[in-house]
Coordinates of C-alpha atoms and ligand atoms in Angstrom, one line a residue:
M1157 CA -8.0 -28.6 -2.0
Q1158 CA -10.1 -26.4 0.1
A1159 CA -13.3 -24.6 -1.0
T1160 CA -12.9 -20.8 -0.4
Q1161 CA -15.4 -18.1 -0.6
G1162 CA -14.4 -14.8 -2.1
Y1163 CA -15.6 -11.7 -3.9
A1164 CA -14.5 -11.3 -7.5
V1165 CA -14.8 -9.2 -10.6
K1166 CA -15.1 -11.1 -13.9
S1167 CA -14.1 -8.3 -16.2
A1168 CA -12.9 -4.7 -16.1
T1169 CA -16.4 -3.4 -16.2
S1170 CA -18.3 -5.9 -14.1
Q1171 CA -19.5 -5.5 -10.5
F1172 CA -18.2 -7.6 -7.6
E1173 CA -20.0 -10.8 -7.0
P1174 CA -19.6 -13.8 -4.7
F1175 CA -17.0 -16.3 -6.1
K1176 CA -16.1 -19.8 -5.0
F1177 CA -12.6 -21.1 -5.7
Q1178 CA -10.0 -23.6 -4.3
R1179 CA -7.0 -23.0 -2.2
R1180 CA -4.3 -25.6 -1.7
N1181 CA -4.1 -27.7 1.4
P1182 CA -1.3 -26.3 3.7
G1183 CA 2.0 -27.9 2.7
A1184 CA 4.9 -28.6 5.1
H1185 CA 5.9 -24.9 5.2
D1186 CA 2.5 -23.3 4.8
V1187 CA 0.3 -21.3 7.1
Q1188 CA -3.4 -21.3 6.7
I1189 CA -5.0 -18.1 7.7
Q1190 CA -8.7 -17.2 8.3
I1191 CA -8.9 -13.6 7.0
L1192 CA -10.5 -11.2 9.5
F1193 CA -9.9 -7.8 7.8
C1194 CA -8.7 -6.7 4.4
G1195 CA -7.9 -3.1 3.4
I1196 CA -9.0 -1.6 0.1
C1197 CA -5.9 -0.2 -1.7
H1198 CA -6.3 2.1 -4.7
S1199 CA -4.2 -0.5 -6.5
D1200 CA -7.2 -2.9 -6.1
I1201 CA -9.3 -0.4 -8.0
H1202 CA -6.6 0.2 -10.7
Q1203 CA -6.4 -3.6 -11.3
A1204 CA -10.1 -4.5 -10.9
R1205 CA -10.7 -2.0 -13.7
N1206 CA -7.6 -2.9 -15.8
E1207 CA -6.3 0.6 -15.6
W1208 CA -2.7 -0.7 -15.8
G1209 CA -3.5 -3.0 -18.7
N1210 CA -2.2 -6.2 -17.0
S1211 CA -5.4 -7.6 -15.4
T1212 CA -6.5 -11.2 -15.5
Y1213 CA -10.0 -12.4 -14.5
P1214 CA -11.8 -13.6 -12.5
M1215 CA -9.9 -11.3 -10.0
V1216 CA -10.2 -11.5 -6.2
P1217 CA -8.3 -8.3 -5.1
G1218 CA -6.9 -7.6 -1.6
H1219 CA -3.3 -7.4 -0.3
E1220 CA -3.8 -5.7 3.1
I1221 CA -4.6 -8.9 4.9
V1222 CA -4.9 -9.5 8.7
G1223 CA -6.1 -12.8 10.0
K1224 CA -5.8 -15.7 12.4
V1225 CA -3.7 -18.8 11.8
T1226 CA -6.0 -21.9 11.7
A1227 CA -3.5 -24.6 10.7
V1228 CA 0.2 -24.9 10.0
G1229 CA 2.3 -27.4 8.0
K1230 CA 4.5 -29.9 9.8
D1231 CA 7.8 -27.9 9.3
V1232 CA 6.4 -24.5 10.2
K1233 CA 8.5 -22.9 12.9
K1234 CA 7.4 -19.2 13.1
F1235 CA 3.7 -19.6 13.7
K1236 CA 1.1 -21.7 15.4
A1237 CA -2.7 -21.9 15.3
G1238 CA -4.3 -18.9 16.9
D1239 CA -1.5 -16.4 16.1
V1240 CA -2.5 -13.1 14.5
V1241 CA -0.6 -12.5 11.3
G1242 CA -0.5 -10.4 8.2
V1243 CA 0.0 -10.9 4.4
G1244 CA 0.9 -8.1 2.1
C1245 CA 1.3 -7.7 -1.7
F1246 CA 3.2 -10.9 -2.5
V1247 CA 3.1 -14.5 -1.3
D1248 CA 6.3 -15.9 -2.7
S1249 CA 9.4 -15.2 -4.8
C1250 CA 12.4 -17.1 -6.2
R1251 CA 14.4 -16.8 -3.0
T1252 CA 17.7 -17.1 -4.9
C1253 CA 18.2 -14.0 -7.0
S1254 CA 20.3 -11.1 -5.7
S1255 CA 17.2 -9.1 -4.8
C1256 CA 15.7 -12.0 -2.8
K1257 CA 19.0 -12.6 -1.1
D1258 CA 19.2 -8.8 -0.2
H1259 CA 15.7 -9.1 1.4
E1260 CA 14.2 -7.0 -1.4
E1261 CA 11.9 -9.7 -2.7
Q1262 CA 9.6 -7.1 -4.2
F1263 CA 12.2 -6.7 -6.9
C1264 CA 12.6 -10.5 -7.5
E1265 CA 14.4 -10.9 -10.8
K1266 CA 12.8 -14.3 -11.6
H1267 CA 9.2 -14.3 -10.5
L1268 CA 7.3 -12.5 -7.8
A1269 CA 4.1 -14.2 -6.8
L1270 CA 1.7 -11.3 -6.3
T1271 CA -1.0 -11.9 -3.8
Y1272 CA -3.6 -11.5 -6.5
N1273 CA -3.7 -10.7 -10.3
G1274 CA -0.5 -12.8 -10.5
T1275 CA 0.6 -16.5 -10.5
E1276 CA 2.1 -18.9 -8.0
M1277 CA 5.8 -19.9 -8.6
D1278 CA 4.7 -22.3 -11.3
E1279 CA 3.8 -19.2 -13.2
K1280 CA 0.5 -20.8 -14.2
T1281 CA -1.8 -21.1 -11.1
P1282 CA -3.6 -17.8 -10.6
T1283 CA -3.4 -16.1 -7.2
F1284 CA -6.5 -14.8 -5.4
G1285 CA -6.3 -12.1 -2.8
G1286 CA -7.7 -11.0 0.5
Y1287 CA -11.4 -10.3 -0.4
S1288 CA -11.9 -13.9 0.7
S1289 CA -12.5 -16.2 3.7
Q1290 CA -9.0 -17.7 3.9
I1291 CA -5.5 -17.9 2.4
V1292 CA -2.6 -20.3 2.4
V1293 CA 0.9 -18.8 2.4
D1294 CA 4.4 -20.1 2.9
E1295 CA 5.6 -19.0 6.4
K1296 CA 8.5 -17.0 4.9
Y1297 CA 6.0 -14.6 3.4
V1298 CA 3.7 -14.2 6.5
L1299 CA 4.2 -11.3 9.0
S1300 CA 3.9 -11.4 12.8
I1301 CA 1.6 -8.9 14.4
A1302 CA 2.3 -7.8 17.9
S1303 CA 0.4 -4.5 18.0
K1304 CA -2.3 -3.9 20.7
L1305 CA -4.3 -1.7 18.3
P1306 CA -7.6 -3.0 16.7
L1307 CA -6.8 -5.4 13.9
E1308 CA -8.8 -3.4 11.4
S1309 CA -6.3 -0.5 11.8
I1310 CA -3.4 -2.8 11.3
A1311 CA -4.5 -4.3 7.9
P1312 CA -3.6 -1.2 5.8
L1313 CA 0.0 -1.3 7.1
L1314 CA 0.6 -4.4 4.9
C1315 CA 0.6 -2.2 1.8
A1316 CA 0.0 1.5 2.6
G1317 CA 2.3 1.2 5.6
I1318 CA 5.3 -0.5 4.0
T1319 CA 5.0 1.5 0.8
T1320 CA 5.5 4.7 2.6
Y1321 CA 7.9 3.4 5.3
S1322 CA 10.4 1.9 2.8
P1323 CA 11.3 5.2 0.9
L1324 CA 11.2 7.2 4.1
R1325 CA 13.9 4.9 5.6
H1326 CA 15.8 4.5 2.3
Y1327 CA 16.3 8.3 2.0
E1328 CA 17.0 8.6 5.8
V1329 CA 14.1 10.8 6.8
G1330 CA 14.4 11.8 10.4
P1331 CA 14.9 14.7 12.8
G1332 CA 15.9 17.9 11.0
K1333 CA 14.5 16.8 7.6
K1334 CA 11.6 18.6 5.9
V1335 CA 9.2 16.2 4.2
A1336 CA 6.2 16.8 2.0
I1337 CA 3.5 14.2 1.4
I1338 CA 1.4 14.8 -1.8
G1339 CA -2.2 13.3 -1.6
L1340 CA -3.8 12.6 1.8
G1341 CA -5.3 9.2 1.0
G1342 CA -4.5 5.7 2.3
L1343 CA -0.8 5.9 1.5
G1344 CA -0.5 9.6 2.2
H1345 CA -1.9 9.5 5.7
M1346 CA 0.4 6.6 6.6
G1347 CA 3.3 8.7 5.2
V1348 CA 2.4 11.6 7.5
K1349 CA 2.2 9.4 10.6
L1350 CA 5.4 7.5 9.9
A1351 CA 7.5 10.6 8.9
A1352 CA 6.3 12.4 12.0
A1353 CA 7.1 9.4 14.2
M1354 CA 10.6 9.4 12.6
G1355 CA 11.0 13.0 13.8
A1356 CA 10.7 14.9 10.5
E1357 CA 8.8 18.2 9.9
V1358 CA 5.9 17.2 7.7
T1359 CA 3.9 19.2 5.2
V1360 CA 0.8 17.9 3.4
L1361 CA 0.2 19.0 -0.2
S1362 CA -3.5 18.3 -0.9
T1363 CA -6.3 19.1 -3.3
S1364 CA -8.8 18.9 -0.5
P1365 CA -9.0 21.9 1.8
A1366 CA -11.4 19.9 4.1
K1367 CA -8.5 17.6 5.1
E1368 CA -6.4 20.3 6.9
K1369 CA -7.6 19.5 10.4
D1370 CA -7.0 15.8 9.9
A1371 CA -3.5 16.4 8.5
K1372 CA -2.5 18.3 11.6
R1373 CA -4.0 15.7 13.9
L1374 CA -2.1 13.0 12.0
G1375 CA 1.2 14.8 12.6
A1376 CA 1.7 17.5 9.9
Q1377 CA 2.9 20.9 10.8
K1378 CA 1.9 22.5 7.5
F1379 CA -1.0 22.0 5.1
V1380 CA -1.1 23.6 1.7
V1381 CA -3.9 23.4 -0.9
T1382 CA -2.3 22.8 -4.3
K1383 CA -5.2 23.8 -6.5
D1384 CA -3.8 27.3 -6.6
R1385 CA -0.2 27.0 -7.6
K1386 CA 0.6 30.3 -6.0
N1387 CA 0.3 28.6 -2.6
L1388 CA 3.4 26.6 -3.4
E1389 CA 5.6 29.6 -4.1
P1390 CA 6.7 30.2 -0.5
L1391 CA 7.9 26.5 -0.4
A1392 CA 10.4 26.8 -3.3
N1393 CA 13.7 25.0 -2.4
Y1394 CA 12.3 24.0 0.9
F1395 CA 12.0 20.2 1.2
D1396 CA 14.6 17.4 1.6
F1397 CA 12.2 14.7 0.6
I1398 CA 8.8 14.6 -1.2
L1399 CA 6.6 11.6 -1.5
D1400 CA 4.0 11.6 -4.3
A1401 CA 1.2 9.3 -3.4
V1402 CA -1.4 10.6 -5.9
S1403 CA -3.5 7.9 -7.7
A1404 CA -4.8 10.0 -10.6
E1405 CA -3.5 12.2 -13.4
H1406 CA -1.6 15.3 -12.1
D1407 CA 1.5 17.3 -12.8
P1408 CA 4.5 16.1 -10.7
N1409 CA 6.7 18.9 -12.3
M1410 CA 5.1 21.6 -10.2
Y1411 CA 6.5 19.9 -7.0
L1412 CA 10.1 19.5 -8.1
N1413 CA 10.9 23.2 -7.6
L1414 CA 10.0 22.7 -3.9
L1415 CA 13.1 20.4 -3.4
K1416 CA 16.2 22.0 -2.0
R1417 CA 19.6 21.2 -3.5
G1418 CA 20.1 17.4 -3.9
G1419 CA 16.6 16.8 -2.6
V1420 CA 14.6 13.8 -3.8
M1421 CA 11.0 13.3 -4.9
V1422 CA 9.8 9.7 -4.8
L1423 CA 6.8 8.5 -6.8
V1424 CA 4.8 5.8 -5.2
G1425 CA 1.4 6.6 -6.8
V1426 CA 0.8 4.9 -10.2
P1427 CA -1.7 6.9 -12.2
E1428 CA -3.1 5.3 -15.4
K1429 CA -1.5 7.8 -17.8
P1430 CA 2.1 8.9 -18.2
F1431 CA 3.2 12.5 -17.7
A1432 CA 5.7 14.7 -19.5
L1433 CA 8.8 15.5 -17.4
Q1434 CA 10.4 19.0 -17.6
A1435 CA 14.2 19.0 -17.4
F1436 CA 14.8 22.4 -15.9
P1437 CA 13.4 21.8 -12.4
L1438 CA 15.5 18.6 -12.2
I1439 CA 18.8 20.0 -13.5
S1440 CA 18.5 23.0 -11.2
N1441 CA 19.7 22.2 -7.7
R1442 CA 20.7 18.7 -8.8
R1443 CA 17.3 17.4 -7.8
R1444 CA 16.4 13.7 -8.0
L1445 CA 13.2 11.9 -9.1
A1446 CA 12.9 8.3 -8.0
G1447 CA 10.3 5.5 -7.5
S1448 CA 9.7 2.9 -4.8
L1449 CA 7.7 -0.3 -4.7
I1450 CA 6.2 -1.7 -1.4
G1451 CA 9.1 -3.3 0.6
G1452 CA 10.6 -6.7 1.4
I1453 CA 9.4 -9.1 4.0
K1454 CA 12.2 -8.2 6.5
E1455 CA 11.5 -4.4 6.2
T1456 CA 7.7 -5.0 6.4
Q1457 CA 8.2 -6.8 9.7
E1458 CA 10.5 -3.9 10.8
M1459 CA 7.7 -1.5 9.9
L1460 CA 5.0 -3.5 11.8
D1461 CA 7.3 -3.6 14.8
F1462 CA 8.0 0.2 14.5
C1463 CA 4.2 0.8 14.3
A1464 CA 3.5 -1.4 17.3
K1465 CA 6.2 0.5 19.3
H1466 CA 4.8 3.9 18.3
N1467 CA 1.2 2.9 18.5
I1468 CA 0.6 3.7 14.8
G1469 CA -2.3 2.2 13.0
S1470 CA -4.3 3.4 10.0
D1471 CA -7.4 5.6 10.3
V1472 CA -10.1 3.3 8.9
E1473 CA -13.7 3.1 7.9
V1474 CA -14.8 -0.5 8.3
I1475 CA -17.4 -1.7 5.8
P1476 CA -19.3 -5.0 5.1
I1477 CA -18.2 -6.8 2.0
N1478 CA -21.2 -5.8 -0.1
K1479 CA -20.3 -2.1 0.2
I1480 CA -17.1 -2.5 -1.9
P1481 CA -18.6 -0.7 -5.0
E1482 CA -19.5 2.4 -2.9
A1483 CA -16.0 2.3 -1.2
Y1484 CA -14.4 2.2 -4.6
E1485 CA -16.4 5.3 -5.8
R1486 CA -15.6 7.2 -2.6
T1487 CA -11.9 6.3 -2.8
I1488 CA -11.7 7.6 -6.4
K1489 CA -13.2 10.9 -5.3
G1490 CA -10.6 11.3 -2.5
D1491 CA -13.4 10.9 0.0
V1492 CA -12.0 8.3 2.4
R1493 CA -10.8 8.9 5.9
Y1494 CA -8.4 7.3 5.3
R1495 CA -8.7 3.7 4.3
F1496 CA -11.7 1.4 3.8
V1497 CA -11.3 -1.9 5.4
I1498 CA -13.6 -4.9 4.8
D1499 CA -14.8 -6.8 7.8
M1500 CA -14.5 -10.3 6.5
S1501 CA -17.1 -11.7 9.0
T1502 CA -19.7 -10.2 6.7
L1503 CA -18.7 -12.5 3.9
K1504 CA -21.3 -15.2 3.6
Ligands
LIG1093 P1 -6.1 6.9 -2.3 O1 -6.4 6.4 -0.9 O2 -7.2 7.0 -3.3 O3 -5.3 8.3 -2.2 C1 -4.9 9.0 -3.3 C2 -5.0 10.5 -2.9 O4 -4.5 11.2 -4.0 C3 -6.3 11.1 -2.7 O5 -6.8 10.9 -1.3 C4 -6.1 12.6 -3.0 O6 -5.6 13.3 -1.9 C5 -5.1 12.5 -4.1 N1 -5.7 12.7 -5.4 C6 -6.7 11.9 -5.9 N2 -7.0 12.3 -7.2 C7 -6.2 13.3 -7.4 C8 -6.1 14.2 -8.6 N3 -6.8 14.1 -9.7 N4 -5.1 15.2 -8.5 C9 -4.4 15.4 -7.4 N5 -4.5 14.6 -6.3 C10 -5.4 13.6 -6.3 O7 -5.0 5.9 -3.0 P2 -3.9 5.0 -2.2 O8 -4.4 3.7 -1.9 O9 -3.2 5.8 -1.2 O10 -2.9 4.8 -3.5 C11 -2.2 5.9 -4.1 C12 -1.5 5.5 -5.3 O11 -0.4 4.7 -4.9 C13 -2.3 4.6 -6.3 O12 -2.0 4.9 -7.6 C14 -1.8 3.2 -5.9 O13 -2.0 2.3 -7.0 C15 -0.4 3.4 -5.7 N6 0.3 2.4 -4.9 C16 1.6 2.2 -5.1 C17 2.3 1.3 -4.4 C18 3.8 1.2 -4.6 O14 4.4 0.2 -4.1 N7 4.5 2.1 -5.3 C19 1.7 0.6 -3.3 C20 0.4 0.9 -3.1 C21 -0.3 1.8 -3.8 P3 -6.0 14.8 -1.6 O15 -7.4 14.8 -1.4 O16 -5.2 15.1 -0.3 O17 -5.5 15.6 -2.7
LIG1094 ZN1 -1.7 -1.7 -2.2
LIG1095 ZN1 14.1 -13.6 -6.5

């Protein structure tokens, strides 16, 4: 076993503190990774504070991991020491169920080993995430990084990137399609960049008027402030696809009327509280409401390669590890441009 340094919360209400724990020695198929950067996803906040009711402690969050390979097991083929690699939201799955066989491991029917706040395949050993010095992961669940962009801007692709890329691809967003992104945060700003790179016309629906200039720079043609519902009226029956990436309580019903006939709205945001769904906006125009969860390993690699080809990274604010509490507070206020990323060299 190997001593590992991390940052953990011990309960839903406690502050982050240094935390020492053990990682396994690399097995035959394992890759050992020194973590260089880790993004702060809003899911880290939801889980650190037990807002989804499924948290276990101590918890070392972090599933937007970029690092350097320091050692590989004897049967590892894809990676060697010195390679730059990524790890996302899960580190293993059953590999035999129909979802795993279809390269959609995120929907594993037996057991998905989440990167943190989960368990390894023995369903007992707790997993600890990327707010830590190093991680050991089976090579099948490690991603290759070919991008020339700064590594801190790549880390958020491992969750925010794939979570927006996957539904955009699934619903065939591309040239001629009108897309709306609700919530210009970590996920939302990646959604704008990716949908624009796929050739769609992009509109940002935001509660923050100050983000208009950024939205346009990121690739949006239109920007609409949603606080006054009247602003949405000209967009009735307009969009083919809407991505709802809002982290907090809001009313998704008000956006359904913006879909054209047969259009689809996909929820990726996971607010703490449920909402009441109105039937009329859905039955009119045969609209669809769907959800989407991150993406499989194959599609995550495809997304990373797409981003490398199109020079797409995340817009980031890099912070030392002791600034996590401030970063959490600012993220909750929607005051992040557009992802906080921890520089792991500041972990002592
Ligand atoms: P984030 O960076 O905090 O962004 C959320 C954005 O939502 C904010 O920037 C803000 O944008 C908007 N917003 C915040 N509070 C709001 C409110 N009360 N009403 C309306 N809009 C509000 O969060 P994130 O990391 O992108 O994550 C977004 C959500 O997706 C979280 O719930 C997270 O857990 C979830 N998530 C899901 C998956 C998945 O696989 N489905 C993966 C990762 C994350 P504006 O200022 O533009 O309004
Ligand atoms: Zn995430
Ligand atoms: Zn499976």
